[in-house]
XYZ file of C-alpha atoms in Angstrom:
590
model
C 40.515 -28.143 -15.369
C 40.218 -26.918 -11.731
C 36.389 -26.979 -10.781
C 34.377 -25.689 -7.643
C 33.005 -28.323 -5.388
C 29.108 -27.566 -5.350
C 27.960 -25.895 -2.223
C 31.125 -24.506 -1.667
C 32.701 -20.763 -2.276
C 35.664 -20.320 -4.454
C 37.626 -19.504 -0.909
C 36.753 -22.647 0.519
C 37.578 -24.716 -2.513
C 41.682 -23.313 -1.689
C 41.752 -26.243 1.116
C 39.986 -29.253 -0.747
C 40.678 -28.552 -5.061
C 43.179 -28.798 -6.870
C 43.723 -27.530 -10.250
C 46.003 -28.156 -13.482
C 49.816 -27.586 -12.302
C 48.612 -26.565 -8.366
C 51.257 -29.040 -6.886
C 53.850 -26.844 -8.813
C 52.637 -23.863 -6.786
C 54.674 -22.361 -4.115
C 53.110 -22.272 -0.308
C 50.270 -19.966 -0.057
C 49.993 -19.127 -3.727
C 46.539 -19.694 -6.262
C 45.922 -20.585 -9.580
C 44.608 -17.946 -11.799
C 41.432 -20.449 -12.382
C 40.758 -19.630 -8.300
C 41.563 -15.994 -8.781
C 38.626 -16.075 -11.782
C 36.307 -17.761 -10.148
C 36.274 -15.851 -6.815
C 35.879 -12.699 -8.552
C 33.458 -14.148 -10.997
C 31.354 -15.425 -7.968
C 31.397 -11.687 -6.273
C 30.315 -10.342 -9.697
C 27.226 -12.567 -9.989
C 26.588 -11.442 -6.093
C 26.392 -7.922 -7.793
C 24.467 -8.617 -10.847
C 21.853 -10.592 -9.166
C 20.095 -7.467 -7.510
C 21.107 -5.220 -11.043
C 18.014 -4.813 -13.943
C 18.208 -8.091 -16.305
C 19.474 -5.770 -18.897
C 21.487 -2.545 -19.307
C 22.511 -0.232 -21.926
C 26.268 0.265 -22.693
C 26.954 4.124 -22.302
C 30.081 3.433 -24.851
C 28.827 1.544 -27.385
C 24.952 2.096 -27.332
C 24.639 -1.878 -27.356
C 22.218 -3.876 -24.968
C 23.855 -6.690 -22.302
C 21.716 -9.353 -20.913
C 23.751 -10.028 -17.089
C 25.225 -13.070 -18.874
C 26.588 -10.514 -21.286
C 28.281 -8.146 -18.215
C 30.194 -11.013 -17.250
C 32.231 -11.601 -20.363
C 32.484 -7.486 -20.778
C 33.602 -7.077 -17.348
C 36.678 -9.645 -18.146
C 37.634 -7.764 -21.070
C 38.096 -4.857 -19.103
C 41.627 -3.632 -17.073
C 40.374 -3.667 -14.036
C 39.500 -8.058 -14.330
C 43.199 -7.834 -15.713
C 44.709 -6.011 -12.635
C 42.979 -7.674 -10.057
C 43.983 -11.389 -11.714
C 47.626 -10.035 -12.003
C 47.582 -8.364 -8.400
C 45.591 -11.612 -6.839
C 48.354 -14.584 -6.465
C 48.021 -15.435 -3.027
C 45.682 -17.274 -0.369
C 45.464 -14.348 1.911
C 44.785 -11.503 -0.765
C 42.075 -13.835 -2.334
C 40.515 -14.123 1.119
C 39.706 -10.273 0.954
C 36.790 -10.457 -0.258
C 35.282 -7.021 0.439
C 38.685 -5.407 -1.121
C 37.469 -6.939 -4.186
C 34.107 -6.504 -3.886
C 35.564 -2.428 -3.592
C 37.370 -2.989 -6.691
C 34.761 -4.569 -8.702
C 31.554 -3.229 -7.869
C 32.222 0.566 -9.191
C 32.783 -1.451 -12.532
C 28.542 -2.346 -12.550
C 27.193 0.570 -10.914
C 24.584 1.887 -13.197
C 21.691 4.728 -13.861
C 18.350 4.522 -14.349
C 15.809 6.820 -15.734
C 12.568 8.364 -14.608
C 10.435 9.844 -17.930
C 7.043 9.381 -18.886
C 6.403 7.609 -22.063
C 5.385 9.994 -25.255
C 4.719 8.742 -29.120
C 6.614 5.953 -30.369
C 9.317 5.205 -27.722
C 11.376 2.386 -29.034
C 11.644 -1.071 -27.692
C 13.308 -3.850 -27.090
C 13.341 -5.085 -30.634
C 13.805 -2.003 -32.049
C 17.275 -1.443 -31.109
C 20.060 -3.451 -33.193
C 22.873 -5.659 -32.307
C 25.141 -2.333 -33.208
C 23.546 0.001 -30.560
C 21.839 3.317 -30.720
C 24.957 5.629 -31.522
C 24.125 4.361 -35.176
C 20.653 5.170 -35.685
C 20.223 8.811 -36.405
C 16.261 9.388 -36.433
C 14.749 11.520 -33.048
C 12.814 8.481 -32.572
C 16.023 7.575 -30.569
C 17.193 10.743 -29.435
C 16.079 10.515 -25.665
C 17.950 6.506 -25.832
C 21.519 7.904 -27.048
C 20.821 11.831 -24.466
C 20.373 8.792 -21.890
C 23.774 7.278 -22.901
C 25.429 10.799 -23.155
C 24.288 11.995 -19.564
C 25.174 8.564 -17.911
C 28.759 8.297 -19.286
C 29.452 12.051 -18.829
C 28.574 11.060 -15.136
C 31.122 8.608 -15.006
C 28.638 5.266 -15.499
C 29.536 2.674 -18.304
C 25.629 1.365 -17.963
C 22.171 2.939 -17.897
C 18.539 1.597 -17.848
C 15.360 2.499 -19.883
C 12.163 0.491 -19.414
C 11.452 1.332 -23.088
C 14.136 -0.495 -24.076
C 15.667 -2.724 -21.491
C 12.481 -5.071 -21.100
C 11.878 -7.815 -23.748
C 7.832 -7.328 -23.930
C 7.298 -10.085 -25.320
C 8.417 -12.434 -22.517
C 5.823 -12.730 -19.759
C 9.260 -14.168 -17.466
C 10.665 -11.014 -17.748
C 7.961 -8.659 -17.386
C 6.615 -10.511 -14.272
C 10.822 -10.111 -13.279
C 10.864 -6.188 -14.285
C 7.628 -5.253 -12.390
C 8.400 -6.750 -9.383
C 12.182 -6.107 -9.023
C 11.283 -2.246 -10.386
C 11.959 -1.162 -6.665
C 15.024 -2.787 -6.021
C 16.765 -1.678 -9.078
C 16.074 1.950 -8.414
C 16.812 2.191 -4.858
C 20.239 -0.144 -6.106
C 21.033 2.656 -8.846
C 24.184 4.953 -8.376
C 21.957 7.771 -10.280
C 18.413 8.071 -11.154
C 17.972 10.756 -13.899
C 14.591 11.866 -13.981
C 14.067 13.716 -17.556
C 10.948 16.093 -17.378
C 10.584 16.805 -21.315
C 7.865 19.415 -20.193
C 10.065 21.518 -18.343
C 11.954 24.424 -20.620
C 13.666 26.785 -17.100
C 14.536 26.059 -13.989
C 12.093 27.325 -11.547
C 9.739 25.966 -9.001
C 6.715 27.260 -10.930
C 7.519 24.999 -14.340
C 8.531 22.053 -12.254
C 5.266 21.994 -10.256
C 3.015 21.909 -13.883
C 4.979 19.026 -15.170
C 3.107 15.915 -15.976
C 5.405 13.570 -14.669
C 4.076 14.030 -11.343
C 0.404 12.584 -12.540
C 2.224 9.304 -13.687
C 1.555 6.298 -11.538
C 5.264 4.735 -12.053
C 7.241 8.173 -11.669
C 5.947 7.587 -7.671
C 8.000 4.628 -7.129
C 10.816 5.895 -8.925
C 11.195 9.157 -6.900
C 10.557 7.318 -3.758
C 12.994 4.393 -4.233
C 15.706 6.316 -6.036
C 18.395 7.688 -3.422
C 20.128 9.946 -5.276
C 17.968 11.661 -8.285
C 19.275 14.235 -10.660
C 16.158 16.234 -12.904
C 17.232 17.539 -16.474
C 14.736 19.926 -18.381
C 13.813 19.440 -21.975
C 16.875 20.246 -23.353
C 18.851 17.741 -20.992
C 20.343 20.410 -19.146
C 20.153 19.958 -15.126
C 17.396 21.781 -13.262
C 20.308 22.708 -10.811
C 23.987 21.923 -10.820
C 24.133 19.958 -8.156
C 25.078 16.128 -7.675
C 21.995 15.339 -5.721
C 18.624 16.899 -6.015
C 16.870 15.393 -2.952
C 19.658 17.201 -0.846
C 18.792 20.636 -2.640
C 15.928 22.338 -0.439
C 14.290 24.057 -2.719
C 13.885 21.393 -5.072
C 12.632 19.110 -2.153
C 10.103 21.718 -1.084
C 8.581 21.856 -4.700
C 9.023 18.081 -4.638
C 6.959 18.364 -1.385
C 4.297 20.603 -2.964
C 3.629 18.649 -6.203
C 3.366 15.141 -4.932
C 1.800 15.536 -1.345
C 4.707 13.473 -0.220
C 5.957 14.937 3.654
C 10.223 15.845 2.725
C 11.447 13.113 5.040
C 9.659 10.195 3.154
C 10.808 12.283 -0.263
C 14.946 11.651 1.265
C 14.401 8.526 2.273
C 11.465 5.932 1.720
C 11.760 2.401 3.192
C 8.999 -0.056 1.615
C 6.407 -1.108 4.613
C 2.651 -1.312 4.682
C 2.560 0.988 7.644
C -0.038 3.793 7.071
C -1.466 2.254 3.689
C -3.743 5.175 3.200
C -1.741 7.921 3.018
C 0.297 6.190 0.562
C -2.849 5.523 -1.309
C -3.556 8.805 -1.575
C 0.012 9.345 -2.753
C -1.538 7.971 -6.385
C -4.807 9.403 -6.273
C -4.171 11.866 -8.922
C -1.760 9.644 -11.027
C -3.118 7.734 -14.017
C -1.324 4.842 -15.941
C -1.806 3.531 -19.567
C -2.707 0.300 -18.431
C -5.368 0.131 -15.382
C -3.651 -2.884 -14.590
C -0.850 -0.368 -13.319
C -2.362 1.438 -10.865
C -1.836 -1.462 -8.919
C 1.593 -2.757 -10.024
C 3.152 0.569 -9.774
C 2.229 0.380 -5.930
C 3.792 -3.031 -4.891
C 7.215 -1.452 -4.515
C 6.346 1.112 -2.551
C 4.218 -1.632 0.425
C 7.022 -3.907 0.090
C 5.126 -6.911 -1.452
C 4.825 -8.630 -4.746
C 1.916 -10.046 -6.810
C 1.061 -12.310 -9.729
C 0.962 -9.628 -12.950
C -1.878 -10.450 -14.819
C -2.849 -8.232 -17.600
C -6.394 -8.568 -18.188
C -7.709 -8.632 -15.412
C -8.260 -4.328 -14.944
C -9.533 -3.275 -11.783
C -9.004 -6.838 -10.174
C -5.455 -6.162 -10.342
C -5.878 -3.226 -7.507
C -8.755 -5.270 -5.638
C -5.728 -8.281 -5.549
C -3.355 -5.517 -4.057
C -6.100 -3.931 -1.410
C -6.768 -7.089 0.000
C -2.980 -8.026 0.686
C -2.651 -4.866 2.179
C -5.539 -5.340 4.437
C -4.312 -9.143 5.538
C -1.371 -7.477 6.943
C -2.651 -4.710 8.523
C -6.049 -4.899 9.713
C -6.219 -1.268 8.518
C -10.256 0.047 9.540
C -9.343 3.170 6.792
C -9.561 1.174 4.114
C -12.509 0.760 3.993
C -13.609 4.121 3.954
C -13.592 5.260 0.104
C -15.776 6.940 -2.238
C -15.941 5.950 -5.944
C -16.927 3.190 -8.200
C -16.289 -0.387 -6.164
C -14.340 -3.147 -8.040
C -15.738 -5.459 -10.358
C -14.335 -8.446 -7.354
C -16.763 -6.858 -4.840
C -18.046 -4.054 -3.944
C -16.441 -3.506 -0.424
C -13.345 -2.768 -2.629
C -12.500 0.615 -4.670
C -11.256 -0.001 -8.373
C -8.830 2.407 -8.155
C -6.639 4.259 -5.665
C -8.666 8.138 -7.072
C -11.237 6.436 -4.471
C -9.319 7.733 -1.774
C -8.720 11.346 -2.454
C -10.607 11.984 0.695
C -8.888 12.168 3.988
C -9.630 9.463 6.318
C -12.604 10.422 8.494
C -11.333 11.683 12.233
C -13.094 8.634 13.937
C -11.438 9.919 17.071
C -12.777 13.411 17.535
C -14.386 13.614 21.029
C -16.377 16.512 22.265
C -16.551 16.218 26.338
C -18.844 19.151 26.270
C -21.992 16.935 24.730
C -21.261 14.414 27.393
C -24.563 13.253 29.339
C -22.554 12.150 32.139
C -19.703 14.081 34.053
C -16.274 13.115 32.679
C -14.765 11.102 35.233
C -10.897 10.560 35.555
C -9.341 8.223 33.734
C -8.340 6.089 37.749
C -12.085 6.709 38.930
C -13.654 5.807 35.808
C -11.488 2.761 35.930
C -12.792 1.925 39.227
C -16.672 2.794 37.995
C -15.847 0.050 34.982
C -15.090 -2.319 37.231
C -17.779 -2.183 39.898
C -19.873 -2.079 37.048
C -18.514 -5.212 36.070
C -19.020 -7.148 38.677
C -22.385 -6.016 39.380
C -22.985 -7.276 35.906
C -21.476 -10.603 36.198
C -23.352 -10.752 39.945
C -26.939 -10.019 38.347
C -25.984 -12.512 35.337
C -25.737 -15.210 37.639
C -28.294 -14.197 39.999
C -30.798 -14.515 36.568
C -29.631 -17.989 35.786
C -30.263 -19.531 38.985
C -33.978 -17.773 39.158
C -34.772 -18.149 35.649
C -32.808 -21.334 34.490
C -30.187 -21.252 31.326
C -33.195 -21.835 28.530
C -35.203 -19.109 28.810
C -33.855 -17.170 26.297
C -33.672 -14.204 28.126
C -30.577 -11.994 29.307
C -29.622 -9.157 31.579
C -27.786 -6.284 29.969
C -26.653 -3.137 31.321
C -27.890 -0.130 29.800
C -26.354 3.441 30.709
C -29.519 5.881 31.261
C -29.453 9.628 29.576
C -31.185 11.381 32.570
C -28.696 10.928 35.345
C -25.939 8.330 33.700
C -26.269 6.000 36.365
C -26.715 2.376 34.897
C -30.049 0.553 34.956
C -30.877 -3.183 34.263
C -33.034 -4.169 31.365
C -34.000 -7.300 30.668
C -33.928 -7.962 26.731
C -34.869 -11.505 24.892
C -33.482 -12.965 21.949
C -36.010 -11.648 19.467
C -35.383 -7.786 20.063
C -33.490 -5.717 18.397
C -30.230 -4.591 21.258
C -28.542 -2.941 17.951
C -31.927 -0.211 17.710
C -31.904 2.957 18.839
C -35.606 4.287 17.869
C -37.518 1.358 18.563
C -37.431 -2.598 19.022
C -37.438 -4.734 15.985
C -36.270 -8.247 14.913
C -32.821 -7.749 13.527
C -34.315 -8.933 9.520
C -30.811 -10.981 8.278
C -30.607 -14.808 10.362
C -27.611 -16.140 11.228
C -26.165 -12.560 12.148
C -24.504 -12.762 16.036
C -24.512 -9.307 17.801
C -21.638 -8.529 20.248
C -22.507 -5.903 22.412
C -20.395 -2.970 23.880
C -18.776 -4.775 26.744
C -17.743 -7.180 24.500
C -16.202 -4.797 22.631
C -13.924 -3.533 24.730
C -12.648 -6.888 26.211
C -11.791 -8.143 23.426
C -11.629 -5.694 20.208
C -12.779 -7.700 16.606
C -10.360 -7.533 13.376
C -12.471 -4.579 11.074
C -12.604 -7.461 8.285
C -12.035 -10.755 7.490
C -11.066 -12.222 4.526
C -12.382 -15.036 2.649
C -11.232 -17.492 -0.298
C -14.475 -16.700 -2.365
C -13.281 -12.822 -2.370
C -16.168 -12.323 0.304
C -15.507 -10.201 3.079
C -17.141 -10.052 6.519
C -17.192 -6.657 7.925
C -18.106 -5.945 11.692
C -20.968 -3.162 11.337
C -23.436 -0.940 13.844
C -26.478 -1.477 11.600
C -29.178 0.331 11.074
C -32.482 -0.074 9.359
C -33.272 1.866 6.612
C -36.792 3.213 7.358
C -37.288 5.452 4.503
C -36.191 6.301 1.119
C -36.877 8.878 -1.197
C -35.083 11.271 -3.928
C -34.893 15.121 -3.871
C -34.626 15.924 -7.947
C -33.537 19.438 -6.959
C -30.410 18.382 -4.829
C -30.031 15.561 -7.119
C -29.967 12.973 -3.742
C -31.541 10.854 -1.534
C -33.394 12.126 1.325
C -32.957 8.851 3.929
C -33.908 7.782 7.535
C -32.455 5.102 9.414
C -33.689 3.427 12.542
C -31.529 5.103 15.726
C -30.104 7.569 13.055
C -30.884 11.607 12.231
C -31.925 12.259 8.683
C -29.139 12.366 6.124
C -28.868 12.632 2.501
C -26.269 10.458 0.100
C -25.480 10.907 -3.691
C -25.630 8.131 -6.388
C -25.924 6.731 -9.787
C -27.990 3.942 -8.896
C -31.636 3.459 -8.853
C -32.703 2.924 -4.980
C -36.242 1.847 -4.370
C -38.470 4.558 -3.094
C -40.406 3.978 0.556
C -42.192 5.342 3.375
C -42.075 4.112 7.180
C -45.499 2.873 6.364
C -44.258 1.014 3.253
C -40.925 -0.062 3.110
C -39.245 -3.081 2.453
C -37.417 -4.071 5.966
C -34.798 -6.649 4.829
C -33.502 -4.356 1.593
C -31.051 -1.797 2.785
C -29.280 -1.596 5.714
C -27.191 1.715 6.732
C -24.050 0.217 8.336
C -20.917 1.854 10.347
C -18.043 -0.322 10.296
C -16.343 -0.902 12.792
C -12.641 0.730 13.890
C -10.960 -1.226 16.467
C -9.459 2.199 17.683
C -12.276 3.011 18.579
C -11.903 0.668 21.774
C -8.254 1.978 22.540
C -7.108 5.482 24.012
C -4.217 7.676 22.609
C -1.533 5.082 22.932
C -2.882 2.292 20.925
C -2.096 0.351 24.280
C -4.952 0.406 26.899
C -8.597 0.126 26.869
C -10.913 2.918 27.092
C -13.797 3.362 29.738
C -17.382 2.717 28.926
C -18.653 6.565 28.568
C -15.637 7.582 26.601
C -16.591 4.247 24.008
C -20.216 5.597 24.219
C -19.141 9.068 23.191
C -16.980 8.122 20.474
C -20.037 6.569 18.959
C -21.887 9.479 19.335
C -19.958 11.622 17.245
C -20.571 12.113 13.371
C -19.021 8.647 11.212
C -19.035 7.849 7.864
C -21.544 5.335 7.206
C -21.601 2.963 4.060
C -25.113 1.783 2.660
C -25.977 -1.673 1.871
C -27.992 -3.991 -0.084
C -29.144 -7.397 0.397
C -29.024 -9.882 -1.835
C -30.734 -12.829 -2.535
C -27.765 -15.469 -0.634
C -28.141 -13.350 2.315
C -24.986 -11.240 1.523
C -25.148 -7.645 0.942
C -23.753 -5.429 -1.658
C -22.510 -1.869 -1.035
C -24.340 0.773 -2.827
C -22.144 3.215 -4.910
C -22.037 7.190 -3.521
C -20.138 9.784 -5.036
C -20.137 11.645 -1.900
C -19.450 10.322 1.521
C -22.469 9.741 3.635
C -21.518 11.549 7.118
C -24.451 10.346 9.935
C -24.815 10.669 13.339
C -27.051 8.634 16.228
C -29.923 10.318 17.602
C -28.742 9.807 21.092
C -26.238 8.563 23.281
C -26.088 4.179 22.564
C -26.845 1.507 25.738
C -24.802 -0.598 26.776
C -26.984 -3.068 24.305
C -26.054 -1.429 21.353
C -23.078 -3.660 19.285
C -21.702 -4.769 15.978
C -23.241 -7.911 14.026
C -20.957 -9.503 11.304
C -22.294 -8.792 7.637
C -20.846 -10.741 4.309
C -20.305 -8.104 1.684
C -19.650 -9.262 -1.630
């Protein structure tokens, strides 16, 4: 029996096998054994990126890959090519038969949301669905019907076509759910809520609030919508090339028309595709996080169990590859893994704050150009790194005192103030210890030199967070408005909405190490338009001064903080323009 070498392909075997009754072979001919197993090794190249299972459109049955295989030999097109195939050269043609054999396994998939009793895997017998006659079954066999009278022998249904019971293959199914419908022929996308075709109907339908319908529009690359009747919304072959389907499409999922054509899976601009889901929900709450994984182009241990972990677990991949300052800006109940993290992506159905907005007219300083104020920075610089020295030769290196540089409101030229290591550089209204140890400030100049990551990630699902802090001075609620009336050291008054009990103070009676009102800190902030180069001093020092959102935060007993639910976003602003001294300290929120 003629048998493939291991690590070799069924073309390179020609030069170093030999099978049964070869040597009787004329020059430059095969064996039919060669001719099998070449196009047997092209149609496991196919099947490997095809769903584990599919439905026969013909016969209603369910084929594991294994099961493809032995159907795709009984069909005439293994026949032809076997007969056709009988020399060296045609066998080496590998992409002619790839042509030839691929049509043969292209299949559907469909796009529904799950209502009553849908059947599953066990439910359907060895004989297929054509011979089960009860409407539990009727969207199965309408399946079958559409895909064949489209020209495709197979089809897919996650109903059916995933063995539930097999953690292997749901693990599999999840995480290859992308793949398979950006490698379908057809995606048919049944809304059983829609009775006419017209823009109106199609917006209302439901399947636009389910979290896995997101993937499967966005992967799929040709889609094809049938109303409740399984009639097509329009008669043509492709929807996403119809306009005024895509423009509804565009309307009902948020989703701009050239990410709707064509979607490639990246973690680039992770909250907008957040807020892609906001509105969806999902049966399990597990799958508000596996539905997503597709879509950033990642995969994940599925765990169900685990609930609102599951989308903590996703988050926090998302944020080790992209360093994304956004993120962290969400309102809503935090995750049961910490409370830095939002349970579920309906925390971001706010758009990101504009951290960038800049209004020259509130300057305190005349805006310079971008070359003079270059020139400014630098003189600056070195008159900094002149009186630095100067201070360590007259004062020595242990006198725990330091020069800063400190930008003054009257006339913005710079002044030097001498600060020591007990006093407050982060405070705005007045000068106090900063009350957490171990906490290392970098100012301003710092900042700019050398821009921190906005997080960092740890093993015990802690996360350090640059911040601006701020000492809450006072704390008190306002039953009528339903909120908290709060003052924070450097900060005007603001207000912020939650569930929680927060203890009540007084300036003359509060608890100085309890809460803490922190802005975190965007490493934009330090860069101009381009993303590329370095901003100037002033420009840093107005972009400070404009509104941010602000998170507020408890400390706990380790030293760590906690942040404090708010159903609204807490907007504050500084009182005035920040020194030079004024800088981000590194906080561990768990």
């Amino acid at each position: 029996m003629f048998r493939i070498p291991d690590g070799q392909s069924s073309v390179e075997s020609f030069y170093t096998a030999r099978g049964d009754g070869e040597d009787d072979l004329p020059p430059g001919s095969v064996s039919k054994q060669q001719v099998k197993q070449a196009i047997q090794d092209i149609a496991d190249s196919i099947l490997r990126d095809m769903p584990l299972r599919l439905l026969n459109t013909e016969d209603g049955k369910i084929y594991a890959r294994s099961a493809l295989i032995t159907k795709f030999e009984e069909s005439n097109i293994f026949r032809w090519l076997l007969h056709l195939t009988t020399t060296r050269s045609a066998l080496e043609e590998k992409q002619y038969i790839l042509k030839v054999v691929k049509p043969f396994f292209e299949y559907t998939m469909l796009s529904h949301r799950w209502e009553g009793d849908e059947p599953g895997f066990r439910d359907i017998p060895q004989e297929g669905v054509y011979t089960l006659s009860t409407s539990r079954f009727d969207k199965v066999r309408n399946l079958c019907d559409k895909a064949r009278s489209r020209g495709f022998r197979w089809t897919w249904i996650d109903t059916c076509c995933i063995d539930q019971g097999s953690s292997a293959e749901v693990q599999k199914s999840i995480s290859s759910m992308f793949s398979w419908y950006r490698g379908s022929a057809l995606t048919i996308i049944y809304l059983s809520d829609v009775v006419e075709s017209s823009n109106q109907a199609l917006l209302l339908s439901e399947w636009f609030r389910r979290g896995w319908t997101l993937q499967e529009l966005l992967a799929a690359k040709v889609i094809r919508l049938y109303k409740k009747d399984w009639t097509p919304f329009s008669p043509e072959s492709n929807h996403k090339n119809v306009a005024e389907i895509l423009v509804a499409l565009e309307s009902a999922t948020g989703i701009q028309r050239s990410y709707l054509k064509f979607y490639s899976p990246s973690v680039e601009h992770p909250r907008m595709k957040l807020r892609w889901a906001r509105n969806r929900v999902t049966k399990e709450k597990e799958d508000e996080a596996y539905c997503l994984m597709g879509i950033f182009g990642f995969t994940m241990s599925v765990t169900y169990g685990e609930g609102d972990q599951a989308f903590s677990r996703l988050l926090m991949e998302i944020m080790r590859r992209t360093g994304d300052a956004t993120l962290l800006d969400w309102i809503g109940q935090p995750s049961t893994l910490n409370t830095c993290l939002p349970s579920s992506p309906s925390c971001f159905s706010n758009a990101p704050f504009a951290t960038m907005e800049m209004c020259f007219d509130t300057l305190p300083h005349p805006v310079l150009s971008f070359a003079l104020a270059a020139q400014v920075v630098y003189v600056f610089k070195k008159a900094i790194r002149r009186a630095r020295n100067s201070s360590r030769v007259r004062n020595g290196p242990n006198t725990g005192q330091e020069l800063s540089v400190e930008m003054s409101d009257d006339d913005g030229a710079p002044r030097i103030a001498k600060t020591t290591s007990s006093q407050s550089i982060f405070s705005l209204g007045r000068s106090t210890s900063f009350p957490f140890e171990g906490s290392e400030m970098i100012p301003l100049a710092r900042l700019l030199e050398k821009p921190p990551r906005p997080y960092t990630l740890n093993a015990e699902i802690h996360i350090t967070v640059p911040c601006f802090v701020h000492e809450v001075l006072s704390l008190y609620f306002t039953p009528v408005s339903g909120s908290y009336s709060c003052c924070a050291d450097g900060i005007r008054p603001f207000s912020l909405v939650t569930s929680e009990n927060l203890e009540i103070f007084t300036p003359d009676h509060h608890s100085s190490s309890r809460y803490l009102l922190a802005r975190t800190w965007d490493p934009r902030l330090s860069y101009d338009s381009s993303h590329v180069y370095h901003i100037t001093m002033p420009l840093l020092r107005q972009r400070l001064k404009n509104q941010f959102f602000a998170i507020l935060l408890e400390r706990l007993r380790d030293g760590r903080f906690r942040r404090v639910f708010t159903g609204e976003r807490i907007v504050a602003e500084l009182e005035r323009f920040p020194p030079q001294t004024y800088g981000v300290r590194f906080l561990h929120l768990q």
